[in-house]
Coordinates of C-alpha atoms in Angstrom, one line a residue:
M21 CA -37.4 31.1 -65.2
G22 CA -34.2 32.0 -66.9
L23 CA -34.5 35.4 -65.7
L24 CA -34.9 34.0 -62.1
V25 CA -31.7 32.4 -62.2
E26 CA -29.6 34.9 -64.2
A27 CA -30.8 37.6 -61.7
R28 CA -29.4 36.0 -58.4
S29 CA -26.0 37.7 -58.6
A30 CA -27.1 41.0 -58.0
D31 CA -28.6 40.1 -54.6
V32 CA -25.4 38.4 -53.6
D33 CA -23.5 41.4 -54.5
S34 CA -25.7 43.8 -52.9
W35 CA -26.7 41.6 -49.7
G36 CA -23.5 39.9 -48.6
V37 CA -24.9 39.8 -44.9
L38 CA -27.2 37.2 -46.4
D39 CA -25.6 33.6 -46.2
D40 CA -26.0 31.2 -49.1
T41 CA -28.6 29.2 -47.2
F42 CA -30.9 32.3 -47.4
L43 CA -30.1 33.2 -51.0
R44 CA -30.8 29.5 -52.1
C45 CA -34.0 29.2 -50.1
L46 CA -35.4 32.9 -51.2
P47 CA -35.4 33.8 -54.5
I48 CA -36.9 31.0 -56.6
A49 CA -39.3 29.3 -54.2
T50 CA -40.5 32.6 -52.3
I51 CA -40.5 35.2 -55.3
E52 CA -42.0 32.9 -57.9
A53 CA -44.8 32.2 -55.4
D54 CA -45.2 35.8 -54.3
L55 CA -45.5 36.7 -58.3
V56 CA -48.1 34.0 -58.8
R57 CA -50.1 35.0 -55.8
A58 CA -50.2 38.6 -56.3
E59 CA -51.1 38.2 -60.0
T60 CA -54.0 35.8 -59.0
I61 CA -55.1 38.4 -56.6
A62 CA -54.7 41.6 -58.4
L63 CA -55.9 40.6 -62.1
P64 CA -59.5 39.6 -61.3
I65 CA -60.0 42.7 -58.8
T66 CA -58.6 45.0 -61.4
L67 CA -60.9 43.8 -64.0
I68 CA -64.0 44.2 -61.8
L69 CA -62.8 47.6 -60.9
L70 CA -62.2 48.4 -64.6
V71 CA -65.7 47.4 -65.6
F72 CA -67.1 49.4 -62.8
V73 CA -65.3 52.5 -64.1
F74 CA -66.1 52.0 -67.7
G75 CA -69.3 50.1 -67.6
S76 CA -68.1 48.1 -70.7
L77 CA -66.3 44.8 -71.0
V78 CA -64.5 45.8 -74.2
A79 CA -63.1 49.2 -72.7
A80 CA -62.2 47.4 -69.4
A81 CA -60.3 44.9 -71.3
L82 CA -57.9 47.3 -73.1
P83 CA -56.1 48.6 -70.0
L84 CA -55.5 44.8 -68.9
A85 CA -54.2 44.1 -72.4
I86 CA -51.8 47.3 -72.3
G87 CA -50.7 46.0 -68.8
A88 CA -49.8 42.5 -69.8
L89 CA -47.9 44.0 -72.8
A90 CA -45.9 46.0 -70.4
V91 CA -44.9 43.6 -68.1
V92 CA -43.9 41.0 -70.7
G93 CA -42.0 43.5 -72.7
T94 CA -40.3 44.5 -69.4
F95 CA -39.3 41.0 -68.9
V96 CA -37.8 40.7 -72.3
V97 CA -35.8 44.0 -71.6
L98 CA -34.6 42.7 -68.2
R99 CA -33.6 39.3 -69.9
V100 CA -31.5 41.1 -72.3
L101 CA -29.9 43.1 -69.7
T102 CA -28.8 40.2 -67.6
G103 CA -26.4 39.6 -70.4
F104 CA -24.5 42.8 -69.5
T105 CA -25.2 43.3 -65.7
D106 CA -26.7 42.2 -62.7
V107 CA -30.3 42.3 -62.2
S108 CA -31.6 41.7 -58.7
I109 CA -34.4 39.0 -58.4
F110 CA -36.5 41.3 -56.5
A111 CA -36.8 43.5 -59.4
L112 CA -39.5 41.2 -60.7
N113 CA -41.8 42.3 -58.1
L114 CA -41.4 45.9 -59.2
T115 CA -41.7 45.1 -62.8
T116 CA -45.0 43.3 -62.3
A117 CA -46.6 45.9 -59.8
L118 CA -45.4 49.0 -61.8
G119 CA -46.1 47.4 -65.1
L120 CA -49.6 46.6 -64.3
G121 CA -50.2 49.8 -62.3
L122 CA -48.8 52.4 -64.8
A123 CA -50.1 50.8 -67.9
I124 CA -53.6 50.6 -66.5
D125 CA -53.2 54.1 -65.3
Y126 CA -52.0 55.3 -68.6
S127 CA -54.6 53.2 -70.7
L128 CA -57.4 54.6 -68.1
F129 CA -56.8 58.2 -69.0
V130 CA -56.3 57.7 -72.8
V131 CA -59.5 55.4 -73.0
S132 CA -61.5 57.9 -71.0
R133 CA -60.2 60.7 -73.1
Y134 CA -61.2 58.7 -76.0
R135 CA -64.7 58.1 -75.0
E136 CA -65.0 61.8 -73.9
E137 CA -64.1 62.9 -77.5
L138 CA -66.7 60.2 -79.1
A139 CA -69.2 61.9 -76.7
G140 CA -68.4 65.2 -78.0
G141 CA -69.6 64.3 -81.4
H142 CA -66.1 63.5 -83.0
E143 CA -65.8 60.5 -85.4
P144 CA -63.2 57.9 -84.3
G145 CA -60.4 58.8 -86.5
L146 CA -60.5 62.5 -85.1
A147 CA -61.3 61.2 -81.6
V148 CA -58.2 59.1 -81.5
I149 CA -55.8 62.0 -82.9
R150 CA -57.2 64.4 -80.4
T151 CA -56.8 61.8 -77.6
V152 CA -53.2 61.3 -78.5
R153 CA -52.4 65.2 -78.7
T154 CA -54.0 65.8 -75.2
A155 CA -54.0 62.9 -73.0
G156 CA -51.2 60.9 -74.9
R157 CA -48.9 64.0 -74.7
T158 CA -49.7 64.0 -70.8
V159 CA -48.8 60.4 -70.5
A160 CA -45.5 60.9 -72.3
F161 CA -44.8 63.7 -69.8
S162 CA -46.0 61.8 -66.9
A163 CA -43.7 59.0 -68.0
A164 CA -40.8 61.2 -68.1
T165 CA -41.4 62.3 -64.6
V166 CA -41.7 58.8 -63.4
A167 CA -38.6 57.5 -65.3
A168 CA -36.6 60.6 -63.8
S169 CA -37.5 59.6 -60.2
L170 CA -36.5 56.0 -60.9
A171 CA -33.4 56.9 -62.7
A172 CA -32.1 58.5 -59.6
L173 CA -31.4 55.0 -58.3
L174 CA -28.7 54.5 -60.7
I175 CA -26.4 56.8 -58.7
F176 CA -26.3 54.6 -55.7
P177 CA -23.3 51.8 -55.7
L178 CA -25.8 48.8 -54.9
A179 CA -26.5 46.6 -57.6
F180 CA -29.9 45.8 -55.9
L181 CA -30.9 49.6 -56.1
R182 CA -29.4 49.8 -59.6
S183 CA -31.9 46.8 -60.7
F184 CA -34.8 48.8 -59.7
A185 CA -33.7 51.7 -61.7
Y186 CA -33.3 49.1 -64.8
A187 CA -36.8 47.5 -64.1
G188 CA -38.5 50.8 -63.3
I189 CA -37.3 52.9 -66.3
S190 CA -38.0 49.8 -68.7
V191 CA -41.4 49.2 -67.5
V192 CA -42.3 53.1 -67.6
A193 CA -41.2 53.2 -71.3
V194 CA -42.8 50.2 -72.3
A195 CA -46.0 51.2 -70.6
A196 CA -45.9 54.8 -72.1
L197 CA -45.1 53.6 -75.7
S198 CA -47.7 51.0 -75.4
S199 CA -50.4 53.4 -74.2
I200 CA -49.6 56.0 -76.9
V201 CA -49.0 54.1 -79.9
V202 CA -50.5 50.4 -79.5
L203 CA -53.4 51.4 -77.5
P204 CA -54.7 54.2 -80.1
A205 CA -54.5 51.6 -82.7
M206 CA -56.7 49.4 -80.9
L207 CA -59.1 52.4 -80.3
A208 CA -59.0 53.4 -83.9
A209 CA -60.0 49.6 -85.0
L210 CA -62.7 49.5 -82.3
G211 CA -64.3 52.9 -83.2
H212 CA -67.7 53.3 -81.2
R213 CA -67.5 49.6 -80.5
V214 CA -65.3 50.5 -77.5
D215 CA -68.5 50.8 -75.3
S216 CA -69.6 47.2 -76.6
L217 CA -70.9 44.8 -74.0
S218 CA -72.0 47.4 -71.6
I219 CA -72.9 46.3 -68.2
L220 CA -73.3 49.5 -66.3
R221 CA -74.6 53.0 -67.6
R222 CA -74.2 56.2 -65.8
R223 CA -76.2 59.3 -66.4
P224 CA -74.2 62.4 -67.6
T225 CA -73.9 65.0 -65.0
E226 CA -73.9 68.8 -65.6
V227 CA -70.8 70.7 -66.0
G228 CA -69.8 71.9 -62.6
A229 CA -72.1 69.2 -60.8
G230 CA -70.9 66.4 -59.0
F231 CA -68.6 65.6 -56.0
W232 CA -65.2 66.6 -57.2
P233 CA -66.0 70.1 -58.3
G234 CA -68.0 70.5 -55.1
V235 CA -65.0 69.6 -53.2
A236 CA -62.7 71.9 -55.0
T237 CA -65.0 74.6 -54.6
T238 CA -65.5 74.2 -50.9
V239 CA -61.7 74.0 -50.4
M240 CA -61.3 77.1 -52.4
R241 CA -63.8 79.2 -50.4
R242 CA -61.5 78.5 -47.2
P243 CA -57.9 77.6 -48.5
V244 CA -55.9 78.7 -45.7
P245 CA -57.6 76.8 -42.7
I246 CA -58.2 73.8 -44.7
A247 CA -54.6 73.8 -46.1
T248 CA -53.1 74.3 -42.6
G249 CA -55.5 71.5 -41.1
V250 CA -54.3 68.9 -43.6
I251 CA -50.8 69.8 -43.6
L252 CA -50.5 69.6 -39.7
V253 CA -52.2 66.1 -39.8
L254 CA -50.0 65.0 -42.3
L255 CA -47.0 66.0 -40.4
F256 CA -48.4 64.2 -37.1
L257 CA -48.9 61.1 -39.3
G258 CA -45.2 61.3 -40.4
S259 CA -43.7 61.9 -37.2
P260 CA -42.8 58.2 -36.4
F261 CA -40.3 58.5 -39.1
L262 CA -38.2 60.8 -36.7
G263 CA -37.4 57.6 -34.9
I264 CA -36.4 55.3 -37.5
E265 CA -33.4 52.9 -37.1
F266 CA -31.8 51.5 -40.4
G267 CA -30.6 47.9 -40.8
L268 CA -30.0 45.2 -43.2
P269 CA -32.4 42.3 -43.8
D270 CA -31.8 38.8 -42.4
D271 CA -33.4 35.7 -42.0
R272 CA -36.1 37.1 -40.1
V273 CA -37.5 38.9 -43.1
L274 CA -38.8 35.2 -44.2
A275 CA -41.9 33.5 -42.9
E276 CA -41.4 31.7 -39.6
G277 CA -41.9 28.2 -41.3
N278 CA -39.1 29.1 -44.0
Q279 CA -36.1 26.4 -43.5
A280 CA -33.5 29.0 -44.1
R281 CA -34.9 31.0 -41.3
M282 CA -35.4 28.0 -38.9
A283 CA -31.7 27.1 -39.2
T284 CA -30.5 30.7 -38.5
Q285 CA -32.9 31.1 -35.7
Q286 CA -31.6 27.9 -34.0
L287 CA -28.0 29.3 -34.2
R288 CA -29.3 32.6 -32.7
D289 CA -31.1 30.9 -29.8
G290 CA -28.7 28.0 -29.2
F291 CA -25.6 30.0 -28.8
T292 CA -24.8 33.1 -26.3
S293 CA -22.6 34.7 -28.9
N294 CA -23.0 35.2 -32.5
E295 CA -20.7 32.3 -33.8
S296 CA -22.0 32.5 -37.4
T297 CA -21.7 36.2 -37.9
P298 CA -18.3 37.2 -36.3
I299 CA -16.6 40.5 -37.1
S300 CA -13.6 40.1 -39.4
V301 CA -10.5 42.4 -38.9
V302 CA -8.0 41.8 -41.7
A303 CA -4.4 43.4 -41.9
T304 CA -2.4 43.0 -45.3
G305 CA 1.0 44.1 -46.3
I306 CA 2.4 43.8 -42.6
G307 CA 5.6 42.1 -43.4
D308 CA 6.6 38.9 -41.9
A309 CA 3.6 37.9 -39.9
A310 CA 5.3 35.3 -37.6
A311 CA 7.9 37.7 -36.6
R312 CA 5.0 40.3 -35.6
S313 CA 3.3 37.6 -33.4
D314 CA 3.7 39.8 -30.3
E315 CA 1.9 42.6 -31.7
I316 CA -0.9 40.5 -33.0
A317 CA -1.3 39.1 -29.7
A318 CA -1.2 42.6 -28.1
F319 CA -3.7 43.9 -30.6
A320 CA -6.0 40.8 -30.1
T321 CA -6.1 41.4 -26.3
E322 CA -7.0 45.1 -26.9
L323 CA -9.8 44.0 -28.9
S324 CA -11.2 41.3 -26.6
M325 CA -11.7 44.2 -24.0
L326 CA -14.1 46.2 -26.1
P327 CA -17.6 46.1 -24.7
G328 CA -19.9 43.3 -26.3
V329 CA -16.9 41.2 -27.2
T330 CA -17.1 37.8 -26.4
R331 CA -13.8 36.7 -27.6
V332 CA -11.1 37.2 -30.5
D333 CA -9.6 34.5 -32.4
A334 CA -6.1 35.0 -33.9
S335 CA -3.2 33.0 -35.1
T336 CA -1.4 33.6 -32.0
G337 CA -4.3 32.2 -29.6
R338 CA -7.9 32.9 -28.5
Y339 CA -8.3 35.9 -26.1
A340 CA -11.4 36.8 -24.0
G341 CA -11.6 40.0 -21.5
G342 CA -7.9 40.9 -22.0
T343 CA -6.5 37.4 -21.3
V344 CA -5.3 34.7 -23.4
L345 CA -7.3 31.4 -23.2
P346 CA -5.6 28.2 -23.0
V347 CA -6.6 27.2 -26.5
P348 CA -4.2 27.2 -29.3
G349 CA -4.4 29.7 -32.2
D350 CA -5.2 28.7 -35.7
P351 CA -1.8 29.3 -37.7
S352 CA -3.9 29.5 -40.9
Q353 CA -5.1 32.8 -39.9
S354 CA -1.7 34.2 -40.8
T355 CA 0.0 34.2 -44.2
A356 CA 3.5 35.5 -45.0
D357 CA 2.5 39.1 -44.8
A358 CA -1.1 39.4 -43.7
T359 CA -3.2 38.3 -40.8
Y360 CA -6.8 38.3 -39.8
L361 CA -8.8 38.1 -36.3
S362 CA -12.3 37.0 -35.9
V363 CA -14.3 39.2 -33.4
V364 CA -17.1 37.0 -32.0
A365 CA -19.9 39.4 -29.9
D366 CA -22.8 38.6 -28.0
I367 CA -24.8 41.5 -29.8
E368 CA -27.1 41.4 -32.7
P369 CA -24.7 42.2 -35.8
V370 CA -27.3 44.2 -37.7
S371 CA -28.1 46.7 -35.1
P372 CA -27.1 50.1 -33.4
E373 CA -24.9 48.1 -30.9
G374 CA -23.3 46.2 -33.9
E375 CA -22.6 49.6 -35.5
A376 CA -21.1 50.9 -32.3
L377 CA -18.9 47.9 -32.3
V378 CA -17.4 48.5 -35.5
A379 CA -16.8 52.1 -34.8
A380 CA -14.9 51.1 -31.8
I381 CA -12.7 48.3 -33.3
R382 CA -11.9 50.9 -36.1
D383 CA -11.0 53.6 -33.4
V384 CA -8.3 51.0 -31.8
D385 CA -4.9 52.4 -32.3
G386 CA -3.3 49.2 -33.5
P387 CA 0.4 48.2 -34.7
F388 CA -0.8 48.1 -38.4
E389 CA -3.7 49.3 -40.5
V390 CA -6.8 47.0 -40.5
R391 CA -9.9 46.6 -42.7
V392 CA -13.1 45.8 -40.8
G393 CA -15.7 43.5 -42.5
G394 CA -18.7 41.3 -41.5
A395 CA -22.5 42.0 -41.2
S396 CA -22.1 44.7 -38.7
A397 CA -19.5 46.6 -40.8
Q398 CA -21.4 46.1 -43.9
L399 CA -24.3 47.9 -42.4
V400 CA -22.0 50.9 -41.3
D401 CA -20.5 51.0 -44.8
T402 CA -23.9 50.7 -46.5
K403 CA -25.4 53.7 -44.6
D404 CA -22.5 55.7 -45.4
A405 CA -22.3 54.9 -49.1
L406 CA -26.2 55.2 -49.4
F407 CA -27.0 58.3 -47.2
G408 CA -24.1 60.4 -48.6
L409 CA -25.8 60.2 -52.0
V410 CA -29.4 60.6 -50.8
P411 CA -29.2 64.6 -51.2
W412 CA -27.8 64.3 -54.7
A413 CA -30.6 61.9 -55.7
G414 CA -33.2 64.3 -54.3
L415 CA -31.5 66.8 -56.2
I416 CA -31.7 65.0 -59.5
I417 CA -35.2 64.1 -59.0
A418 CA -36.2 67.6 -58.2
A419 CA -34.3 69.1 -61.2
V420 CA -35.4 66.9 -63.8
T421 CA -39.2 67.1 -62.6
F422 CA -39.0 70.9 -62.6
V423 CA -37.8 71.1 -65.8
V424 CA -40.3 68.6 -67.5
L425 CA -43.2 70.4 -65.7
F426 CA -41.9 73.7 -66.7
L427 CA -41.7 72.5 -70.5
M428 CA -45.4 71.3 -70.0
F429 CA -47.0 74.3 -68.1
G430 CA -44.7 77.3 -68.8
S431 CA -44.8 78.3 -65.1
L432 CA -42.3 78.3 -62.2
L433 CA -44.8 78.3 -59.4
V434 CA -46.6 75.1 -60.6
P435 CA -43.4 72.9 -60.7
A436 CA -42.1 74.0 -57.4
K437 CA -45.6 73.5 -55.7
A438 CA -45.8 70.0 -57.2
V439 CA -42.4 69.0 -55.8
V440 CA -43.3 70.6 -52.2
L441 CA -46.6 68.7 -52.3
N442 CA -45.2 65.6 -53.4
L443 CA -42.7 65.5 -50.6
L444 CA -45.5 66.4 -48.1
S445 CA -47.9 63.6 -49.5
L446 CA -45.1 60.9 -48.4
T447 CA -44.7 62.0 -44.8
A448 CA -47.6 59.8 -43.8
T449 CA -46.4 57.0 -45.6
F450 CA -42.9 56.9 -44.2
G451 CA -44.3 57.6 -40.6
A452 CA -46.6 54.5 -41.2
M453 CA -43.6 52.3 -42.3
V454 CA -41.9 53.0 -39.0
W455 CA -44.7 52.6 -36.9
I456 CA -45.8 49.3 -38.6
F457 CA -42.7 47.4 -39.6
Q458 CA -40.2 49.0 -37.2
D459 CA -42.0 49.2 -34.0
G460 CA -44.3 46.0 -34.9
N461 CA -47.6 47.5 -34.7
L462 CA -50.2 45.2 -36.7
S463 CA -47.3 42.6 -37.0
G464 CA -49.7 40.0 -36.0
F465 CA -52.3 41.0 -38.6
L466 CA -49.8 41.1 -41.3
D467 CA -47.8 38.0 -40.2
F468 CA -44.2 39.4 -40.3
T469 CA -41.5 39.6 -37.5
P470 CA -40.3 43.0 -36.4
T471 CA -36.7 43.4 -36.0
G472 CA -36.7 46.9 -34.7
V473 CA -35.0 48.3 -37.9
V474 CA -36.0 49.3 -41.4
D475 CA -33.8 48.0 -44.2
T476 CA -31.6 50.9 -45.5
T477 CA -32.7 50.6 -49.1
T478 CA -36.3 50.5 -48.7
P479 CA -37.0 54.1 -47.8
I480 CA -34.9 55.2 -50.8
L481 CA -36.6 52.8 -53.2
M482 CA -40.0 53.8 -51.9
F483 CA -39.2 57.5 -52.2
C484 CA -38.2 57.4 -55.8
I485 CA -41.2 55.1 -56.8
A486 CA -43.9 57.1 -54.8
F487 CA -42.5 60.5 -55.9
G488 CA -42.9 59.3 -59.4
L489 CA -46.3 58.0 -59.0
S490 CA -47.6 61.2 -57.1
M491 CA -46.2 63.3 -59.9
D492 CA -48.0 61.1 -62.2
Y493 CA -51.4 62.3 -60.8
E494 CA -50.1 65.7 -60.4
V495 CA -49.6 66.0 -64.3
F496 CA -52.7 64.5 -65.2
L497 CA -54.7 66.9 -63.0
L498 CA -52.7 69.8 -64.0
S499 CA -52.9 69.2 -67.4
R500 CA -56.5 69.4 -67.4
I501 CA -56.6 72.5 -65.1
K502 CA -54.1 74.2 -67.6
E503 CA -56.4 73.2 -70.6
E504 CA -59.5 75.0 -69.0
H505 CA -57.2 78.0 -68.3
D506 CA -56.1 78.1 -71.9
L507 CA -59.7 78.1 -72.9
G508 CA -60.3 81.3 -70.8
H509 CA -61.6 80.3 -67.7
D510 CA -60.3 81.9 -64.4
T511 CA -58.3 80.0 -61.6
V512 CA -61.2 78.9 -59.4
D513 CA -63.3 77.6 -62.5
S514 CA -60.1 75.9 -64.1
V515 CA -59.4 74.2 -60.9
A516 CA -63.0 72.9 -60.5
R517 CA -63.4 71.9 -64.0
G518 CA -60.2 70.3 -64.1
L519 CA -60.9 68.1 -60.8
E520 CA -64.2 67.4 -62.3
R521 CA -62.5 66.1 -65.3
T522 CA -59.9 64.2 -63.5
G523 CA -61.3 63.4 -59.8
R524 CA -63.0 60.2 -60.6
I525 CA -60.5 58.8 -63.1
V526 CA -57.7 59.6 -60.9
T527 CA -59.3 58.0 -57.9
A528 CA -60.0 55.0 -59.9
A529 CA -56.3 54.8 -61.4
A530 CA -55.0 55.2 -57.7
L531 CA -57.4 52.6 -56.6
L532 CA -56.5 50.0 -59.4
I533 CA -52.6 50.6 -58.9
A534 CA -53.2 50.2 -55.1
V535 CA -54.8 46.8 -55.5
V536 CA -52.0 45.8 -57.5
F537 CA -49.6 46.8 -54.9
L538 CA -51.6 45.5 -51.8
A539 CA -51.7 42.0 -53.7
F540 CA -47.7 42.0 -52.9
A541 CA -48.5 42.7 -49.2
T542 CA -49.6 39.0 -49.2
S543 CA -45.7 38.2 -49.9
G544 CA -43.5 35.9 -47.6
V545 CA -40.8 38.6 -47.5
S546 CA -41.4 41.3 -44.9
F547 CA -40.0 44.1 -47.0
I548 CA -41.9 43.0 -50.0
K549 CA -45.0 43.6 -47.7
L550 CA -43.7 46.9 -46.6
F551 CA -43.0 47.9 -50.4
G552 CA -46.5 46.9 -51.3
I553 CA -48.3 48.4 -48.3
G554 CA -46.4 51.6 -48.3
L555 CA -46.9 52.4 -52.0
A556 CA -50.5 51.6 -51.9
M557 CA -51.0 54.0 -49.1
A558 CA -49.0 56.8 -50.9
V559 CA -50.7 56.5 -54.2
L560 CA -54.3 56.4 -52.3
L561 CA -53.4 59.4 -50.2
D562 CA -51.8 61.5 -52.9
A563 CA -54.6 60.9 -55.3
T564 CA -57.4 61.8 -52.7
V565 CA -56.3 64.0 -50.0
I566 CA -53.3 66.0 -51.7
R567 CA -55.5 66.4 -54.9
A568 CA -58.9 67.3 -53.4
T569 CA -57.5 69.7 -50.8
L570 CA -53.9 71.0 -50.9
V571 CA -54.0 71.3 -54.9
P572 CA -57.0 73.5 -55.0
A573 CA -56.0 75.4 -51.9
F574 CA -52.4 76.4 -53.2
M575 CA -53.7 77.3 -56.8
R576 CA -56.5 79.5 -55.2
L577 CA -54.0 81.2 -53.1
A578 CA -51.8 81.8 -55.9
G579 CA -54.3 82.8 -58.5
E580 CA -53.0 83.9 -61.8
A581 CA -49.5 83.9 -60.5
N582 CA -49.8 80.0 -60.9
W583 CA -48.9 80.5 -64.8
W584 CA -46.2 83.2 -64.1
A585 CA -42.9 83.0 -65.6
P586 CA -40.0 85.6 -66.3
A587 CA -40.1 87.1 -69.7
P588 CA -36.9 85.0 -71.0
L589 CA -38.4 81.8 -69.7
R590 CA -41.6 82.7 -71.1
R591 CA -40.2 83.1 -74.5
F592 CA -38.2 79.9 -74.2
H593 CA -41.4 77.9 -73.3
D594 CA -43.2 79.7 -76.2
R595 CA -40.6 78.2 -78.6
F596 CA -39.8 75.0 -77.2
G597 CA -42.4 74.0 -74.7
F598 CA -45.8 72.1 -75.1
S599 CA -49.2 72.5 -74.3
E600 CA -52.2 70.0 -73.1
H601 CA -54.6 72.3 -75.0
V602 CA -54.4 71.6 -78.7
D603 CA -57.2 73.3 -80.9
L604 CA -57.8 70.7 -83.6
D605 CA -61.2 72.2 -84.8
H606 CA -60.3 75.7 -85.9
P607 CA -57.2 77.2 -87.2
V608 CA -55.1 79.5 -85.0
T609 CA -55.9 83.3 -85.7
A610 CA -54.6 86.6 -84.2
D611 CA -58.0 86.4 -82.0
V612 CA -57.0 83.2 -80.4
A613 CA -53.2 84.3 -80.0
A614 CA -54.1 87.5 -78.3
P615 CA -55.1 86.3 -74.9
A616 CA -51.6 84.5 -74.5
Q617 CA -50.1 88.0 -74.8
T618 CA -52.4 89.8 -72.0
G619 CA -51.6 86.8 -69.5
H620 CA -55.2 85.6 -69.4
A621 CA -54.3 82.2 -71.2
V622 CA -50.6 82.0 -70.7
G623 CA -48.9 79.0 -71.8
V624 CA -50.1 78.0 -75.3
G625 CA -47.1 79.7 -76.8
A626 CA -46.5 80.7 -80.5
A627 CA -44.8 77.2 -81.2
A628 CA -47.7 75.2 -79.8
Q629 CA -50.1 77.5 -81.8
R630 CA -48.3 77.1 -85.2
A631 CA -48.4 73.4 -84.4
S632 CA -51.9 73.4 -83.8
T633 CA -52.7 75.0 -87.1
E634 CA -50.4 72.5 -89.0
A635 CA -52.3 69.8 -87.0
H636 CA -55.5 70.9 -88.0
D637 CA -54.5 70.8 -91.8
E638 CA -52.8 67.6 -91.4
D639 CA -55.9 65.9 -89.6
A640 CA -58.0 67.3 -92.3
R641 CA -56.0 65.3 -94.9
V642 CA -55.7 62.3 -92.9
L643 CA -59.5 62.1 -92.4
S644 CA -60.3 63.0 -95.8

């Protein structure tokens, strides 16, 4: 509860448009209830799904334990951060959702790989080592890409978005460390007992058989028509985003029965003009304000004639339609060298019409320089501040992601393809965001009030999170494809085997994290609903449609060029890069190194090979 109280100041700083009543009623009562409800819904369903995936109660409990550790650890980090900076209370939703989701995702891959190593005949000690050096390494790289996407939020000037960066980076770091440090220790202690309390048993399938390799093979037989069809469908589903209108949240993000919303709605319904949200026009350093009363009156008169303006209140009087009303002015609106005017309009402040009115006021050639404030002006200035930095945020995400994936795969095409496919996978999600929440479709079913706009920060936040999660699944799939390729399989076999190894696990991971996000769709705040539904859709779409169709199609078309890089970059990767495939059973010899020189198994690299030999010797000493 202490974190909830400490975090409130960031919301005041970011959303000055929201009045004190809104802030008092929203954070503690609504957010705390949302968190409890989401956890109550998500945890039991997640446990059931984990039991179905693993077939064992012990194995299913491990990801939940790591998820709880990640959430609690991140809360501690955020509590410390509140001593140094503002942290938005809404970051708690992200901490819970992303903490559970990522920790379960990472644990799912680690536990699955460990069980796979045990099934391959390895003793628990060696199985843990092999798991950490393969799946653990992939988790570390995946966490780096997710953290890079969230770190891009730090460049924005809003404390609200920065708070999500603090929470997101913290939860990714804690989840990754827990999955590659704490979880392996738990697996080593359990040994073969990880499959204890088995409930469901699956019969093993032959290599190359099953749904996922069949899908990959079918797609790779006809990559062009299938990829073209999927891309066209995604672009069609994303087309509503072209009509997006940005705004700031107001009382209507709350449920209809909320007291803050009811009070504000009475003001909206009972007065023809927006008395409670005027536009403030302030002039400072004007000298003797009393001596310039005629100029103030003329300026107020001109402002009162602007379209949408009901009246202008100034120290010199009250003006409407270009005339002064028989009401005295308020002398307190001027000081010795400053004055302010209150512009009351008959339009919704947070709307395109409100933005146009702010622009018109700022274009008036007055007798002195003025600053324009209020809800409408904040919308204009927020959009300018955010959207001017969006290209830089995108560039940061793309550049860091590209570098991390190059270090892992030693290829130029694979990182470029991953970035493009991730962007494409988000089109349908952003189209649905506009169609549902801006246009109001499904508003009755989801129980929210559409306002005709989307919060300016939500698309940016969703993009950074969804891009990172999409890259998360991309890394897991590509790492297994690369591992198969390094073992000597051609592109078609590598893709089919990689999808066979990860298809069920990636789908299960996406379903689990989608359950967590969808639990937040029960929130009493509409943009938290949007957050939960949008991210759930993004991860499910990415883990199924994108991974099953576009990835195999594009890798089939590129062939061996998937793993190409210029000679200087190849040498750089051989020296400093990493590989998913680590041979722990046999020392590296010249016969193993030869394929890397011919390009057949590109990407292991001399440095990785030396590390493999050293790892084998060290493992022998550890296990002895």
